[in-house]
Amino acid sequence: MLEFRSVRKQYENGTVAVQELSMSAETGTITVLVGPSGCGKTTLMRMVNRMIEPSSGAVLVDGTDVREFDAARLRRGIGYVIQQAGLFPHRTVLDNVATVPLLSGCRRREARTRAAELLDRVGLPADLGRRYPAQLSGGQQQRVGVARALAADPPVLLMDEPFSAVDPVVRAGLQDELLRLQEELGKTVLFVTHDIDEAIKLGEKVAVLRQGGHLAQYAEPDALLAE
Ligand code: ADP
Ligand code: ADP
């Protein structure tokens, strides 16, 4: 379980990005943070992998304060997918994914086999593995980003507007794939979006944030729709 316990964040310039906020994301589910730009979604997400420290309160992973982990070890257990997939431009698609198992000590061949399996899993045809990122469409690059985030087999996956830069039809396909993948892998996913329809489609629980970092609602999508 992922838990935000009375978390508050004020940046050095005085901006309060997150008001005192408490919520928890169940293990093996998709929890969505939704709200307009600037309401603190990214700040919350980055507190989980300690790219940002809370001003007060704590973030806990399976009951342990993230500050108690070695940061590098913590991040190995947390996949992170962002809007611009952030792929290495000078490595092939396959090697972008294979890098992760290589870094954790896999042999080259084994790493590549694993990377190929992951690319298949996220629905990319095998021959695309030989291309460079710039030779893929935006939606395909996002799939590679997801495959790379999954490569370390992390129990937790942070997804920050991963599908926002692709056109609506492709986005719907990516959402369906994420739901399918989630059913198969059962990760604990924290998913950020500013699109309420996306939140309702993907979230088992949805946290609605308002400007100024207030948690306005935290409920199952059906309950949100009823209001
Ligand atoms: P998005 O609109 O995609 O949610 P933002 O424009 O809010 O993203 O933020 C993009 C990046 O800029 C983030 O890394 C955030 O931490 C940083 N950032 C946003 N606002 C400020 C600011 N006022 N001062 C410094 N950095 C900021
Ligand atoms: P969101 O992801 O919902 O767009 P962010 O978490 O990026 O929101 O930002 C929340 C608020 O904090 C915004 O007002 C943003 O301008 C501000 N902010 C983000 N990063 C910084 C920073 N490094 N320094 C100062 N203000 C920031």
Short mmCIF file of C-alpha atoms in Angstrom, two decimals, residues 101-184:
data_model
loop_
_atom_site.label_atom_id
_atom_site.label_comp_id
_atom_site.label_asym_id
_atom_site.label_seq_id
_atom_site.Cartn_x
_atom_site.Cartn_y
_atom_site.Cartn_z
CA PRO A 101 18.16 -5.51 -16.75
CA LEU A 102 21.76 -4.91 -17.89
CA LEU A 103 22.25 -2.40 -15.10
CA SER A 104 20.96 -4.88 -12.57
CA GLY A 105 23.51 -7.44 -13.70
CA CYS A 106 21.82 -9.48 -16.42
CA ARG A 107 23.93 -10.76 -19.29
CA ARG A 108 23.45 -8.96 -22.58
CA ARG A 109 21.57 -11.75 -24.25
CA GLU A 110 19.26 -12.36 -21.35
CA ALA A 111 18.60 -8.60 -21.06
CA ARG A 112 17.65 -8.43 -24.72
CA THR A 113 15.36 -11.42 -24.46
CA ARG A 114 13.64 -9.84 -21.50
CA ALA A 115 13.35 -6.52 -23.34
CA ALA A 116 11.79 -8.24 -26.35
CA GLU A 117 9.23 -9.93 -24.09
CA LEU A 118 8.32 -6.61 -22.53
CA LEU A 119 7.94 -4.88 -25.90
CA ASP A 120 5.62 -7.67 -26.94
CA ARG A 121 3.68 -7.28 -23.73
CA VAL A 122 2.99 -3.61 -24.34
CA GLY A 123 1.85 -4.41 -27.85
CA LEU A 124 4.81 -3.34 -29.97
CA PRO A 125 5.68 -5.41 -33.05
CA ALA A 126 9.10 -7.07 -32.67
CA ASP A 127 10.67 -5.39 -35.72
CA LEU A 128 10.25 -1.95 -34.09
CA GLY A 129 12.88 -2.96 -31.53
CA ARG A 130 15.62 -2.24 -34.07
CA ARG A 131 14.49 1.33 -34.68
CA TYR A 132 15.54 4.44 -32.83
CA PRO A 133 12.97 6.31 -30.70
CA ALA A 134 12.61 9.18 -33.19
CA GLN A 135 11.46 6.64 -35.78
CA LEU A 136 8.41 5.72 -33.71
CA SER A 137 5.09 7.51 -33.32
CA GLY A 138 4.30 9.26 -30.05
CA GLY A 139 2.01 6.45 -28.95
CA GLN A 140 4.63 3.82 -29.75
CA GLN A 141 7.24 5.77 -27.78
CA GLN A 142 4.92 5.80 -24.79
CA ARG A 143 4.63 2.02 -25.02
CA VAL A 144 8.40 1.78 -24.94
CA GLY A 145 8.38 4.06 -21.90
CA VAL A 146 5.94 1.71 -20.18
CA ALA A 147 8.02 -1.34 -21.13
CA ARG A 148 11.13 0.29 -19.72
CA ALA A 149 9.36 1.23 -16.50
CA LEU A 150 8.25 -2.39 -16.15
CA ALA A 151 11.68 -3.82 -16.91
CA ALA A 152 12.82 -3.85 -13.30
CA ASP A 153 9.53 -5.52 -12.35
CA PRO A 154 8.77 -2.82 -9.77
CA PRO A 155 5.79 -3.31 -7.46
CA VAL A 156 4.88 0.38 -7.81
CA LEU A 157 4.36 2.30 -11.03
CA LEU A 158 4.11 6.10 -11.18
CA MET A 159 2.55 7.40 -14.39
CA ASP A 160 2.53 11.17 -14.89
CA GLU A 161 0.22 12.08 -17.78
CA PRO A 162 1.73 9.25 -19.81
CA PHE A 163 -0.85 9.43 -22.62
CA SER A 164 -1.54 13.17 -22.77
CA ALA A 165 0.71 13.88 -25.74
CA VAL A 166 -0.90 11.36 -28.11
CA ASP A 167 -4.06 11.79 -30.16
CA PRO A 168 -7.41 10.66 -28.68
CA VAL A 169 -7.79 7.45 -30.69
CA VAL A 170 -4.30 6.22 -29.83
CA ARG A 171 -4.82 7.32 -26.25
CA ALA A 172 -7.94 5.17 -25.92
CA GLY A 173 -5.93 2.19 -27.18
CA LEU A 174 -3.14 2.84 -24.70
CA GLN A 175 -5.66 3.09 -21.86
CA ASP A 176 -7.18 -0.26 -22.82
CA GLU A 177 -3.73 -1.81 -22.92
CA LEU A 178 -2.89 -0.42 -19.51
CA LEU A 179 -6.05 -1.95 -18.06
CA ARG A 180 -5.22 -5.30 -19.66
CA LEU A 181 -1.63 -5.15 -18.48
CA GLN A 182 -2.73 -4.19 -14.99
CA GLU A 183 -5.06 -7.17 -14.80
CA GLU A 184 -2.12 -9.37 -15.71
#
